[in-house]
Every structure is written in C-alpha cells, then in structure tokens.
Amino acid sequence: MALVNVCNVVALDNPTKFTNPFQFEITFECLQELEDDLEWKVLYVGSAESSDHDQVLDEVMVGPVPVGLNKFVLQADAANPELIPKDSLIGVTVVLVTCSYREQEFVRIGYYVNNEIPNYDPEQGPLPDPLPLDQVVRTILADKPRVTRFPITWSQEQAQQEQEQQQKEQSDVNMMEEEDGIKAAPAASSPAVGIDGNSNIVSPPPQQEMMQVE
C-alpha cells in the first residue's frame, strides 16, 4: 500500500510565455509518518526523437512530511532553449512531474505541452531564425494528465517482510520440485534370476539405484 497519494495537481499561470517558470500546485495525502523526505522533480522532454535533450528543470526535497493532507507549489525554471533542437521548439512536447522516496519513483504525472507563436501562419513562410522566444506561448494541457504509479518499499519493516515472503515462496518452489523429482523417479525392476551351467540358481549382483532430484 502506498503511504503517499497525490490527490490533485493544478498548473498555475497557464497559458504563459515560454520563458516563464513552470508552477504546479500539488495536493497529496500522507497516510503514515515517513522516515525520510520526498523528492519532487520536474522534467522537460526536449525532443521526441531522443532522450538526450531531456532537461531536469528542478529537484526539490520536501519534508518532514506530516500525516494528513499537504499542499505546496512546485516551481521550476523554464526549459533552456539552447538544449532543444530548433525544429522541436515549436509544437507539442511533454513535461513530467515525478515524486520519489528513498530514490524510488512511485508516481509520475505527465502533461502534453504546446508551444506556439500566436497568429503565426505556416503558409506565410518558415519561422524566423533566431526564434523570438518572447513571442512563444506555452500551454499545458492540464485537463488530460497521464498518471503512472509504481510499487515501492516504504520502510525497512516492509523490506524485511518482502524478503521473508520471497524466501518462503522460493522454499515452497524447491519443495515442490523435490516432490516432483521423487514422483518421476523410475521404479526399481525385479531382480532377474538365472541358472548357471551346473543348474544352480544364480541371483544377480545387487543393483545400486541413483535418484536425481532437480
């Protein structure tokens, strides 16, 4: 069970200029006292072609976190245009808000972002070079977030319980394999009895049966 649940995220100052900072008002619930802080991160996808252009805009440690509902504003600088390919400055991209605990990401909230120059008509010709960034408007499509949650280990006690459970499951698997090996072992054949040249009954030497358990 997750000890922290994100209840709501609001994109503030939206739409805004490309050069203005990102602002997200985040409301989350903490169900139990945490031993460490939460790490919140804002990541901007600079190009759909390669993750080499992704930018971590900010990383913030939040804590100690009280039990109950919590609200704060996560602010991050605008993306650095010099790290974005020119053909990716205008158009649709993605910004991610993530939260981690003890370097384990447990929630990721993704938004589509549209960057455009108002009243620009592509039929009038190519975009000016250099691009006038003060004219570019950034719009976060805040009504269509994509939320992904990941199971993590929240405490040492939980880690120990998970380890014990894994050991028990492995022990059960080994026991089943041993039982299957015993059942699959071939039955010993009855010793053959022969008669030698003097008409004496001769018993064969004792057989040594070897059973292999997988």
XYZ file of C-alpha atoms in Angstrom:
214
model
C 0.000 0.000 0.000
C 1.299 3.434 -0.957
C 1.868 5.739 2.002
C 1.646 8.873 -0.167
C -1.159 9.533 -2.653
C -1.279 12.523 -4.989
C -4.815 13.930 -4.804
C -4.640 16.875 -7.212
C -2.237 18.875 -9.367
C -3.068 22.323 -10.767
C -0.946 24.002 -13.439
C -0.697 27.656 -12.416
C -0.035 30.608 -14.730
C -1.241 28.637 -17.712
C -1.006 29.552 -20.591
C 2.109 31.692 -20.242
C 5.250 32.756 -22.045
C 7.779 30.064 -22.906
C 10.403 31.800 -20.779
C 8.267 31.900 -17.609
C 8.764 29.275 -14.890
C 6.558 26.205 -14.512
C 4.294 26.250 -11.466
C 2.319 23.289 -10.139
C 0.119 23.387 -7.058
C 0.280 19.857 -5.658
C -2.051 18.358 -3.068
C -1.113 14.973 -1.628
C -2.064 12.797 1.306
C 0.405 11.136 3.659
C -1.094 8.115 5.428
C 1.778 7.397 7.808
C 4.795 9.164 9.251
C 7.751 8.936 6.871
C 11.331 8.419 7.970
C 12.780 10.419 5.048
C 11.844 13.335 2.770
C 10.031 13.174 -0.556
C 11.879 14.154 -3.722
C 9.836 16.036 -6.332
C 11.190 16.551 -9.809
C 10.123 18.426 -12.967
C 11.442 17.032 -16.271
C 11.001 18.604 -19.705
C 11.145 16.443 -22.831
C 13.138 18.473 -25.332
C 12.650 16.167 -28.296
C 10.527 13.150 -29.138
C 13.420 11.763 -31.166
C 15.928 11.319 -28.335
C 16.061 11.442 -24.547
C 19.428 13.214 -24.840
C 17.524 16.503 -24.929
C 15.528 15.887 -21.737
C 16.071 18.516 -19.048
C 15.599 18.199 -15.308
C 14.225 21.667 -14.558
C 14.235 21.315 -10.783
C 14.581 18.828 -7.924
C 13.062 19.658 -4.536
C 13.228 17.752 -1.251
C 10.040 18.108 0.824
C 9.989 17.092 4.474
C 9.441 16.258 7.168
C 6.003 15.380 5.825
C 3.139 15.498 8.356
C 0.421 12.878 8.290
C -2.716 14.085 6.507
C -3.363 16.397 3.551
C -0.468 18.568 2.353
C -0.305 21.276 -0.298
C 2.603 23.210 -1.810
C 3.628 24.938 -5.045
C 6.385 23.284 -7.059
C 8.135 25.889 -9.216
C 10.781 25.153 -11.833
C 12.678 27.290 -14.318
C 11.647 27.267 -17.968
C 13.428 24.868 -20.298
C 16.749 26.044 -21.718
C 16.083 26.627 -25.453
C 19.769 26.151 -26.285
C 19.446 22.476 -25.298
C 16.413 21.893 -27.527
C 16.673 21.197 -31.283
C 15.410 24.131 -33.291
C 12.730 22.055 -35.001
C 11.377 20.976 -31.579
C 10.998 24.407 -30.003
C 7.584 24.886 -31.604
C 4.941 22.186 -31.367
C 3.824 19.572 -28.857
C 6.079 18.027 -26.216
C 5.765 16.629 -22.670
C 6.537 17.813 -19.137
C 6.714 15.310 -16.252
C 6.213 15.807 -12.525
C 7.593 12.895 -10.515
C 7.899 12.014 -6.842
C 10.355 9.575 -5.272
C 11.022 8.181 -1.828
C 14.469 6.868 -0.974
C 15.428 7.117 -4.667
C 12.369 5.056 -5.657
C 9.962 6.774 -8.025
C 6.389 5.949 -7.046
C 4.313 8.400 -9.095
C 4.735 10.137 -12.448
C 2.333 12.752 -13.821
C 2.729 13.647 -17.481
C 1.252 16.584 -19.373
C 1.280 17.453 -23.046
C 2.685 20.938 -23.669
C 2.014 23.010 -26.780
C 4.449 25.784 -27.729
C 3.277 28.162 -30.420
C 3.531 31.686 -31.756
C 0.014 33.218 -31.776
C -1.318 34.235 -35.169
C 1.585 32.540 -36.958
C 0.543 31.070 -40.303
C 2.924 28.431 -41.741
C 1.756 29.387 -45.255
C 3.352 32.785 -44.757
C 6.776 31.197 -44.685
C 9.184 29.488 -42.281
C 9.628 30.541 -38.692
C 12.039 33.409 -38.104
C 15.586 32.459 -37.175
C 16.515 33.088 -34.430
C 13.128 32.309 -32.930
C 11.660 35.216 -30.898
C 11.150 33.311 -27.629
C 9.376 36.274 -26.038
C 6.546 35.667 -28.515
C 6.243 31.921 -27.897
C 3.278 30.903 -25.724
C 3.436 27.710 -23.688
C 0.158 25.926 -22.931
C -0.030 22.908 -20.623
C -2.963 20.637 -21.478
C -3.754 20.322 -17.788
C -7.138 18.630 -18.228
C -5.548 15.488 -19.674
C -2.778 14.338 -17.323
C -1.387 10.811 -17.532
C -0.679 9.370 -14.091
C 1.532 6.315 -13.593
C 2.097 4.713 -10.186
C 4.864 2.311 -9.208
C 5.018 -0.014 -6.160
C 7.998 0.697 -3.898
C 9.357 -0.286 -0.496
C 8.382 2.324 2.081
C 10.083 1.004 5.235
C 12.732 -1.385 6.487
C 9.991 -3.485 8.065
C 8.245 -3.808 4.713
C 11.545 -4.697 3.041
C 12.153 -7.422 5.611
C 8.623 -8.788 5.196
C 9.026 -8.844 1.407
C 12.360 -10.640 1.747
C 10.859 -13.241 4.106
C 7.933 -13.738 1.729
C 10.293 -14.248 -1.206
C 12.329 -16.762 0.791
C 9.149 -18.649 1.749
C 7.953 -18.720 -1.854
C 11.355 -19.964 -3.018
C 11.320 -22.657 -0.318
C 7.868 -23.783 -1.438
C 9.049 -23.934 -5.052
C 12.099 -26.008 -4.072
C 9.926 -28.402 -2.063
C 7.526 -28.870 -4.984
C 10.446 -29.559 -7.319
C 11.818 -32.152 -4.920
C 8.412 -33.854 -4.656
C 8.076 -33.882 -8.458
C 11.535 -35.415 -8.732
C 10.643 -38.208 -6.316
C 7.411 -38.966 -8.171
C 9.211 -39.015 -11.502
C 11.935 -41.443 -10.341
C 11.750 -44.821 -12.180
C 10.601 -47.822 -10.138
C 13.237 -50.487 -9.441
C 12.837 -53.573 -11.629
C 12.609 -57.032 -10.048
C 15.972 -58.805 -9.919
C 16.356 -61.400 -12.650
C 17.100 -64.983 -11.665
C 19.198 -67.229 -13.926
C 20.596 -70.761 -13.989
C 24.280 -71.467 -14.466
C 25.794 -74.354 -16.373
C 25.542 -76.592 -13.292
C 21.812 -75.993 -12.963
C 22.359 -73.871 -9.860
C 20.094 -70.874 -9.268
C 22.125 -67.716 -9.624
C 20.933 -64.337 -8.308
C 22.268 -61.201 -9.977
C 24.523 -58.818 -8.029
C 22.712 -56.100 -6.000
C 21.641 -53.094 -8.060
C 22.550 -49.590 -6.932
C 19.766 -47.141 -7.779
C 20.650 -43.489 -8.148
C 17.886 -40.898 -7.964
C 18.483 -37.403 -9.218
C 16.360 -34.640 -7.676
C 16.030 -31.485 -9.725
